[in-house]
């Protein structure tokens, strides 16, 4: 399956944003038994629709390839992400007066990382999560979890079963859906008359300004601006009435929407102000997207010079965080075990496996204390402070942390 038309408006896609070559799916971690087998690589190419300004991958495979039953990303692994989830729940409960008679739904509920805090408030809730591994973990927390992809069909079945929602959290999922129209239309079906849905997603403006190319991978079908999201929401029965800029994932947006046929909430000036900022930045012009590829090459060249210099100086380098970011970064740069010895990660589901493409072994975090590397490259740079705090002991042997985005930076514990 190859697409060359916009996933929202159907316009022919002729403008390339970035071409990162080919790579295996970023969350397809390799087991020891699979080391002798070849991996499947797909082109990782991102295009821009110059009609609706949706930035999107060119698709070469169905979504089941990327969101498999043994999906290895568990949201509860990150303490900072749990803190964000708890804060979100408390904020939404207060703003929208959620009570024991309300219904709170999360789409892409993963392992129950967020809904556990909804349960603590005694607000009735359920999750929707298509990946079996994380859905099982969610149910183990006592959370009702519907194990399938969200869209019009599921929304109708849930509504007909009396499960319409006062608030739907759809955080860090809008970028992950191939059929963005079907997905968004589902919310206008599942919401009650006065219901609200929130979407959180990395802001394309920040991705471009800070060259966050490692946030691009096959599972992220879209890279989103408010310009695009507002248009797509309107086309699918939703009305965007507020937006906030938040710090997660290197700079994200939290968009609030309601049913277009009801609109109980007034339109905030935040929406028009951010739309104007995006227009002023040039996000509705072809020229805005043209220089990104060159910036990506500059980061790759700088990172490779740094790692080659470290090798020449006899410095040992390990990495922390077997994240999708790291896989995109290593596969585009061509980094292998001659430059980075191993990757550590706190997630048991990843430990003992190997990074896709690079085949770097994934170890427990205590491997760092055992081997005492001179440099630790933090792949999930968006939580670098959390990681540095966890590994502060590396200062005992004068090791330094490194991030590569938006440029190579060393810092001490």
mmCIF file of N, CA and C in Angstrom, residues 297-402:
data_model
loop_
_atom_site.group_PDB
_atom_site.id
_atom_site.type_symbol
_atom_site.label_atom_id
_atom_site.label_comp_id
_atom_site.label_asym_id
_atom_site.label_seq_id
_atom_site.Cartn_x
_atom_site.Cartn_y
_atom_site.Cartn_z
ATOM 1 N N UNK A 297 20.229 17.121 7.917
ATOM 2 C CA UNK A 297 21.578 16.688 7.542
ATOM 3 C C UNK A 297 22.630 17.314 8.451
ATOM 4 N N UNK A 298 22.437 18.573 8.815
ATOM 5 C CA UNK A 298 23.403 19.249 9.688
ATOM 6 C C UNK A 298 23.495 18.556 11.048
ATOM 7 N N UNK A 299 22.351 18.158 11.601
ATOM 8 C CA UNK A 299 22.359 17.464 12.897
ATOM 9 C C UNK A 299 23.029 16.105 12.765
ATOM 10 N N UNK A 300 22.711 15.384 11.696
ATOM 11 C CA UNK A 300 23.344 14.076 11.489
ATOM 12 C C UNK A 300 24.856 14.215 11.391
ATOM 13 N N UNK A 301 25.317 15.171 10.622
ATOM 14 C CA UNK A 301 26.760 15.343 10.452
ATOM 15 C C UNK A 301 27.434 15.713 11.762
ATOM 16 N N UNK A 302 26.803 16.582 12.545
ATOM 17 C CA UNK A 302 27.369 16.969 13.832
ATOM 18 C C UNK A 302 27.425 15.813 14.808
ATOM 19 N N UNK A 303 26.376 14.992 14.830
ATOM 20 C CA UNK A 303 26.349 13.845 15.734
ATOM 21 C C UNK A 303 27.407 12.819 15.357
ATOM 22 N N UNK A 304 27.564 12.569 14.067
ATOM 23 C CA UNK A 304 28.558 11.588 13.642
ATOM 24 C C UNK A 304 29.976 12.077 13.919
ATOM 25 N N UNK A 305 30.216 13.363 13.725
ATOM 26 C CA UNK A 305 31.543 13.906 14.064
ATOM 27 C C UNK A 305 31.827 13.737 15.554
ATOM 28 N N UNK A 306 30.821 13.993 16.374
ATOM 29 C CA UNK A 306 30.998 13.871 17.827
ATOM 30 C C UNK A 306 31.316 12.428 18.218
ATOM 31 N N UNK A 307 30.542 11.477 17.691
ATOM 32 C CA UNK A 307 30.745 10.075 18.062
ATOM 33 C C UNK A 307 32.069 9.536 17.525
ATOM 34 N N UNK A 308 32.447 9.932 16.323
ATOM 35 C CA UNK A 308 33.730 9.494 15.778
ATOM 36 C C UNK A 308 34.886 10.075 16.588
ATOM 37 N N UNK A 309 34.743 11.326 17.009
ATOM 38 C CA UNK A 309 35.779 11.948 17.835
ATOM 39 C C UNK A 309 35.887 11.244 19.180
ATOM 40 N N UNK A 310 34.740 10.892 19.770
ATOM 41 C CA UNK A 310 34.763 10.173 21.047
ATOM 42 C C UNK A 310 35.481 8.837 20.893
ATOM 43 N N UNK A 311 35.227 8.152 19.787
ATOM 44 C CA UNK A 311 35.900 6.876 19.542
ATOM 45 C C UNK A 311 37.408 7.080 19.385
ATOM 46 N N UNK A 312 37.800 8.105 18.639
ATOM 47 C CA UNK A 312 39.225 8.382 18.442
ATOM 48 C C UNK A 312 39.927 8.707 19.756
ATOM 49 N N UNK A 313 39.194 9.317 20.681
ATOM 50 C CA UNK A 313 39.766 9.688 21.978
ATOM 51 C C UNK A 313 39.708 8.546 22.985
ATOM 52 N N UNK A 314 39.156 7.410 22.580
ATOM 53 C CA UNK A 314 39.076 6.260 23.472
ATOM 54 C C UNK A 314 37.966 6.351 24.496
ATOM 55 N N UNK A 315 36.965 7.203 24.260
ATOM 56 C CA UNK A 315 35.843 7.345 25.190
ATOM 57 C C UNK A 315 34.769 6.309 24.881
ATOM 58 N N UNK A 316 34.247 5.669 25.904
ATOM 59 C CA UNK A 316 33.155 4.716 25.724
ATOM 60 C C UNK A 316 31.823 5.455 25.789
ATOM 61 N N UNK A 317 30.892 5.056 24.922
ATOM 62 C CA UNK A 317 29.592 5.724 24.830
ATOM 63 C C UNK A 317 28.484 4.687 24.958
ATOM 64 N N UNK A 318 27.551 4.945 25.869
ATOM 65 C CA UNK A 318 26.323 4.167 25.983
ATOM 66 C C UNK A 318 25.156 5.115 25.741
ATOM 67 N N UNK A 319 23.967 4.563 25.586
ATOM 68 C CA UNK A 319 22.781 5.397 25.391
ATOM 69 C C UNK A 319 21.738 5.034 26.428
ATOM 70 N N UNK A 320 20.854 5.977 26.680
ATOM 71 C CA UNK A 320 19.764 5.722 27.623
ATOM 72 C C UNK A 320 18.440 6.031 26.930
ATOM 73 N N UNK A 321 17.486 5.102 27.104
ATOM 74 C CA UNK A 321 16.151 5.282 26.564
ATOM 75 C C UNK A 321 15.973 4.604 25.225
ATOM 76 N N UNK A 322 15.459 3.369 25.248
ATOM 77 C CA UNK A 322 15.219 2.632 24.000
ATOM 78 C C UNK A 322 13.913 3.122 23.378
ATOM 79 N N UNK A 323 13.887 4.412 23.102
ATOM 80 C CA UNK A 323 12.676 5.073 22.621
ATOM 81 C C UNK A 323 12.639 5.099 21.101
ATOM 82 N N UNK A 324 11.441 5.301 20.562
ATOM 83 C CA UNK A 324 11.304 5.424 19.116
ATOM 84 C C UNK A 324 12.188 6.543 18.583
ATOM 85 N N UNK A 325 12.333 7.621 19.358
ATOM 86 C CA UNK A 325 13.221 8.714 18.953
ATOM 87 C C UNK A 325 14.621 8.191 18.638
ATOM 88 N N UNK A 326 15.124 7.336 19.526
ATOM 89 C CA UNK A 326 16.465 6.800 19.344
ATOM 90 C C UNK A 326 16.585 5.950 18.103
ATOM 91 N N UNK A 327 15.537 5.205 17.793
ATOM 92 C CA UNK A 327 15.588 4.356 16.608
ATOM 93 C C UNK A 327 15.612 5.185 15.329
ATOM 94 N N UNK A 328 14.778 6.212 15.264
ATOM 95 C CA UNK A 328 14.827 7.101 14.099
ATOM 96 C C UNK A 328 16.201 7.740 13.962
ATOM 97 N N UNK A 329 16.724 8.224 15.078
ATOM 98 C CA UNK A 329 18.017 8.908 15.070
ATOM 99 C C UNK A 329 19.132 7.974 14.604
ATOM 100 N N UNK A 330 19.222 6.785 15.199
ATOM 101 C CA UNK A 330 20.316 5.872 14.860
ATOM 102 C C UNK A 330 20.208 5.343 13.440
ATOM 103 N N UNK A 331 18.998 5.011 13.003
ATOM 104 C CA UNK A 331 18.864 4.450 11.667
ATOM 105 C C UNK A 331 19.125 5.493 10.588
ATOM 106 N N UNK A 332 18.732 6.736 10.817
ATOM 107 C CA UNK A 332 19.029 7.776 9.832
ATOM 108 C C UNK A 332 20.520 8.095 9.804
ATOM 109 N N UNK A 333 21.145 8.133 10.974
ATOM 110 C CA UNK A 333 22.574 8.457 11.044
ATOM 111 C C UNK A 333 23.470 7.276 10.687
ATOM 112 N N UNK A 334 22.922 6.065 10.710
ATOM 113 C CA UNK A 334 23.739 4.885 10.439
ATOM 114 C C UNK A 334 24.590 4.467 11.624
ATOM 115 N N UNK A 335 24.149 4.759 12.828
ATOM 116 C CA UNK A 335 24.909 4.430 14.042
ATOM 117 C C UNK A 335 24.731 2.956 14.383
ATOM 118 N N UNK A 336 25.854 2.310 14.685
ATOM 119 C CA UNK A 336 25.818 0.909 15.071
ATOM 120 C C UNK A 336 26.674 0.718 16.323
ATOM 121 N N UNK A 337 26.920 -0.527 16.691
ATOM 122 C CA UNK A 337 27.575 -0.828 17.970
ATOM 123 C C UNK A 337 29.046 -0.430 18.013
ATOM 124 N N UNK A 338 29.629 -0.042 16.887
ATOM 125 C CA UNK A 338 31.012 0.430 16.925
ATOM 126 C C UNK A 338 31.115 1.827 17.527
ATOM 127 N N UNK A 339 29.986 2.546 17.585
ATOM 128 C CA UNK A 339 29.985 3.896 18.136
ATOM 129 C C UNK A 339 29.239 3.989 19.466
ATOM 130 N N UNK A 340 28.199 3.198 19.635
ATOM 131 C CA UNK A 340 27.445 3.145 20.893
ATOM 132 C C UNK A 340 27.347 1.681 21.301
ATOM 133 N N UNK A 341 27.740 1.370 22.530
ATOM 134 C CA UNK A 341 27.870 -0.027 22.939
ATOM 135 C C UNK A 341 26.530 -0.690 23.241
ATOM 136 N N UNK A 342 25.631 0.028 23.894
ATOM 137 C CA UNK A 342 24.343 -0.549 24.283
ATOM 138 C C UNK A 342 23.398 0.583 24.659
ATOM 139 N N UNK A 343 22.136 0.233 24.844
ATOM 140 C CA UNK A 343 21.109 1.176 25.280
ATOM 141 C C UNK A 343 20.468 0.624 26.547
ATOM 142 N N UNK A 344 20.250 1.477 27.530
ATOM 143 C CA UNK A 344 19.549 1.077 28.756
ATOM 144 C C UNK A 344 18.120 1.600 28.733
ATOM 145 N N UNK A 345 17.222 0.847 29.350
ATOM 146 C CA UNK A 345 15.835 1.290 29.438
ATOM 147 C C UNK A 345 15.179 0.679 30.668
ATOM 148 N N UNK A 346 14.268 1.433 31.280
ATOM 149 C CA UNK A 346 13.589 0.965 32.481
ATOM 150 C C UNK A 346 12.447 0.005 32.185
ATOM 151 N N UNK A 347 11.977 -0.049 30.948
ATOM 152 C CA UNK A 347 10.806 -0.866 30.618
ATOM 153 C C UNK A 347 11.184 -2.339 30.518
ATOM 154 N N UNK A 348 10.647 -3.193 31.380
ATOM 155 C CA UNK A 348 10.948 -4.630 31.301
ATOM 156 C C UNK A 348 10.601 -5.231 29.944
ATOM 157 N N UNK A 349 9.579 -4.686 29.267
ATOM 158 C CA UNK A 349 9.166 -5.226 27.970
ATOM 159 C C UNK A 349 10.236 -5.047 26.896
ATOM 160 N N UNK A 350 11.168 -4.127 27.115
ATOM 161 C CA UNK A 350 12.226 -3.884 26.133
ATOM 162 C C UNK A 350 13.548 -4.534 26.519
ATOM 163 N N UNK A 351 13.771 -4.739 27.794
ATOM 164 C CA UNK A 351 15.049 -5.281 28.267
ATOM 165 C C UNK A 351 15.277 -6.691 27.718
ATOM 166 N N UNK A 352 16.503 -6.955 27.310
ATOM 167 C CA UNK A 352 16.832 -8.258 26.740
ATOM 168 C C UNK A 352 16.570 -8.350 25.249
ATOM 169 N N UNK A 353 16.003 -7.297 24.673
ATOM 170 C CA UNK A 353 15.770 -7.254 23.233
ATOM 171 C C UNK A 353 16.821 -6.355 22.581
ATOM 172 N N UNK A 354 16.629 -6.092 21.295
ATOM 173 C CA UNK A 354 17.595 -5.310 20.528
ATOM 174 C C UNK A 354 16.862 -4.211 19.761
ATOM 175 N N UNK A 355 17.547 -3.094 19.604
ATOM 176 C CA UNK A 355 16.960 -1.972 18.876
ATOM 177 C C UNK A 355 16.765 -2.351 17.409
ATOM 178 N N UNK A 356 15.612 -2.029 16.824
ATOM 179 C CA UNK A 356 15.397 -2.365 15.413
ATOM 180 C C UNK A 356 16.368 -1.608 14.512
ATOM 181 N N UNK A 357 16.889 -2.304 13.539
ATOM 182 C CA UNK A 357 17.836 -1.682 12.608
ATOM 183 C C UNK A 357 19.253 -1.717 13.118
ATOM 184 N N UNK A 358 19.540 -1.000 14.165
ATOM 185 C CA UNK A 358 20.907 -0.919 14.690
ATOM 186 C C UNK A 358 21.324 -2.180 15.434
ATOM 187 N N UNK A 359 20.354 -2.932 15.948
ATOM 188 C CA UNK A 359 20.589 -4.163 16.715
ATOM 189 C C UNK A 359 21.396 -3.921 17.992
ATOM 190 N N UNK A 360 21.389 -2.722 18.535
ATOM 191 C CA UNK A 360 22.047 -2.496 19.821
ATOM 192 C C UNK A 360 21.280 -3.225 20.920
ATOM 193 N N UNK A 361 21.996 -3.896 21.836
ATOM 194 C CA UNK A 361 21.306 -4.592 22.922
ATOM 195 C C UNK A 361 20.671 -3.598 23.898
ATOM 196 N N UNK A 362 19.504 -3.966 24.422
ATOM 197 C CA UNK A 362 18.804 -3.135 25.406
ATOM 198 C C UNK A 362 19.003 -3.757 26.780
ATOM 199 N N UNK A 363 19.639 -3.012 27.661
ATOM 200 C CA UNK A 363 20.022 -3.514 28.976
ATOM 201 C C UNK A 363 19.215 -2.829 30.080
ATOM 202 N N UNK A 364 19.296 -3.409 31.280
ATOM 203 C CA UNK A 364 18.737 -2.740 32.453
ATOM 204 C C UNK A 364 19.597 -1.519 32.786
ATOM 205 N N UNK A 365 19.023 -0.521 33.456
ATOM 206 C CA UNK A 365 19.805 0.684 33.776
ATOM 207 C C UNK A 365 21.061 0.422 34.601
ATOM 208 N N UNK A 366 21.064 -0.654 35.409
ATOM 209 C CA UNK A 366 22.257 -0.900 36.245
ATOM 210 C C UNK A 366 23.487 -1.273 35.419
ATOM 211 N N UNK A 367 23.303 -1.534 34.131
ATOM 212 C CA UNK A 367 24.438 -1.801 33.248
ATOM 213 C C UNK A 367 25.378 -0.599 33.211
ATOM 214 N N UNK A 368 24.827 0.586 33.356
ATOM 215 C CA UNK A 368 25.659 1.799 33.334
ATOM 216 C C UNK A 368 26.604 1.819 34.520
ATOM 217 N N UNK A 369 26.100 1.471 35.694
ATOM 218 C CA UNK A 369 26.954 1.457 36.880
ATOM 219 C C UNK A 369 28.007 0.364 36.784
ATOM 220 N N UNK A 370 27.672 -0.737 36.123
ATOM 221 C CA UNK A 370 28.618 -1.846 35.990
ATOM 222 C C UNK A 370 29.750 -1.505 35.024
ATOM 223 N N UNK A 371 29.436 -0.843 33.914
ATOM 224 C CA UNK A 371 30.434 -0.625 32.860
ATOM 225 C C UNK A 371 31.053 0.771 32.876
ATOM 226 N N UNK A 372 30.417 1.706 33.562
ATOM 227 C CA UNK A 372 30.941 3.073 33.729
ATOM 228 C C UNK A 372 31.363 3.728 32.406
ATOM 229 N N UNK A 373 30.422 3.941 31.502
ATOM 230 C CA UNK A 373 30.764 4.619 30.243
ATOM 231 C C UNK A 373 31.145 6.078 30.483
ATOM 232 N N UNK A 374 31.938 6.620 29.574
ATOM 233 C CA UNK A 374 32.375 8.017 29.691
ATOM 234 C C UNK A 374 31.289 9.004 29.264
ATOM 235 N N UNK A 375 30.461 8.596 28.315
ATOM 236 C CA UNK A 375 29.400 9.462 27.825
ATOM 237 C C UNK A 375 28.101 8.659 27.742
ATOM 238 N N UNK A 376 26.987 9.304 28.115
ATOM 239 C CA UNK A 376 25.670 8.667 28.028
ATOM 240 C C UNK A 376 24.786 9.546 27.157
ATOM 241 N N UNK A 377 24.467 9.052 25.975
ATOM 242 C CA UNK A 377 23.618 9.779 25.039
ATOM 243 C C UNK A 377 22.160 9.515 25.400
ATOM 244 N N UNK A 378 21.433 10.555 25.764
ATOM 245 C CA UNK A 378 20.027 10.426 26.157
ATOM 246 C C UNK A 378 19.162 10.593 24.911
ATOM 247 N N UNK A 379 18.532 9.492 24.472
ATOM 248 C CA UNK A 379 17.680 9.576 23.288
ATOM 249 C C UNK A 379 16.391 10.359 23.553
ATOM 250 N N UNK A 380 15.645 10.078 24.640
ATOM 251 C CA UNK A 380 14.434 10.870 24.902
ATOM 252 C C UNK A 380 14.789 12.217 25.528
ATOM 253 N N UNK A 381 15.294 13.121 24.702
ATOM 254 C CA UNK A 381 15.783 14.414 25.186
ATOM 255 C C UNK A 381 14.697 15.226 25.873
ATOM 256 N N UNK A 382 13.433 14.915 25.585
ATOM 257 C CA UNK A 382 12.340 15.663 26.203
ATOM 258 C C UNK A 382 12.217 15.385 27.696
ATOM 259 N N UNK A 383 12.827 14.289 28.182
ATOM 260 C CA UNK A 383 12.835 14.004 29.627
ATOM 261 C C UNK A 383 14.274 13.912 30.136
ATOM 262 N N UNK A 384 15.154 14.716 29.543
ATOM 263 C CA UNK A 384 16.572 14.623 29.899
ATOM 264 C C UNK A 384 16.810 14.913 31.373
ATOM 265 N N UNK A 385 16.053 15.829 31.962
ATOM 266 C CA UNK A 385 16.256 16.152 33.376
ATOM 267 C C UNK A 385 15.855 14.987 34.272
ATOM 268 N N UNK A 386 14.775 14.304 33.909
ATOM 269 C CA UNK A 386 14.354 13.119 34.663
ATOM 270 C C UNK A 386 15.422 12.033 34.588
ATOM 271 N N UNK A 387 15.945 11.800 33.390
ATOM 272 C CA UNK A 387 16.974 10.775 33.212
ATOM 273 C C UNK A 387 18.243 11.152 33.970
ATOM 274 N N UNK A 388 18.659 12.406 33.863
ATOM 275 C CA UNK A 388 19.878 12.849 34.544
ATOM 276 C C UNK A 388 19.757 12.693 36.056
ATOM 277 N N UNK A 389 18.564 12.935 36.590
ATOM 278 C CA UNK A 389 18.361 12.764 38.031
ATOM 279 C C UNK A 389 18.460 11.294 38.425
ATOM 280 N N UNK A 390 17.906 10.412 37.587
ATOM 281 C CA UNK A 390 17.967 8.973 37.868
ATOM 282 C C UNK A 390 19.403 8.457 37.832
ATOM 283 N N UNK A 391 20.216 9.046 36.965
ATOM 284 C CA UNK A 391 21.582 8.556 36.759
ATOM 285 C C UNK A 391 22.630 9.514 37.323
ATOM 286 N N UNK A 392 22.271 10.279 38.317
ATOM 287 C CA UNK A 392 23.195 11.288 38.854
ATOM 288 C C UNK A 392 24.501 10.686 39.361
ATOM 289 N N UNK A 393 24.477 9.386 39.685
ATOM 290 C CA UNK A 393 25.673 8.729 40.222
ATOM 291 C C UNK A 393 26.807 8.643 39.206
ATOM 292 N N UNK A 394 26.526 8.884 37.913
ATOM 293 C CA UNK A 394 27.597 8.761 36.917
ATOM 294 C C UNK A 394 28.656 9.843 37.108
ATOM 295 N N UNK A 395 28.320 10.870 37.886
ATOM 296 C CA UNK A 395 29.319 11.879 38.209
ATOM 297 C C UNK A 395 30.463 11.335 39.041
ATOM 298 N N UNK A 396 30.251 10.176 39.667
ATOM 299 C CA UNK A 396 31.307 9.572 40.484
ATOM 300 C C UNK A 396 32.535 9.231 39.651
ATOM 301 N N UNK A 397 32.348 8.956 38.359
ATOM 302 C CA UNK A 397 33.512 8.676 37.492
ATOM 303 C C UNK A 397 33.629 9.726 36.371
ATOM 304 N N UNK A 398 33.056 10.911 36.641
ATOM 305 C CA UNK A 398 33.199 12.065 35.737
ATOM 306 C C UNK A 398 32.607 11.837 34.352
ATOM 307 N N UNK A 399 31.591 10.993 34.274
ATOM 308 C CA UNK A 399 30.892 10.816 32.998
ATOM 309 C C UNK A 399 30.043 12.049 32.698
ATOM 310 N N UNK A 400 29.693 12.207 31.443
ATOM 311 C CA UNK A 400 28.836 13.319 31.038
ATOM 312 C C UNK A 400 27.652 12.795 30.234
ATOM 313 N N UNK A 401 26.554 13.537 30.328
ATOM 314 C CA UNK A 401 25.379 13.253 29.517
ATOM 315 C C UNK A 401 25.482 14.019 28.199
ATOM 316 N N UNK A 402 24.803 13.487 27.179
ATOM 317 C CA UNK A 402 24.817 14.109 25.859
ATOM 318 C C UNK A 402 23.410 14.058 25.278
#
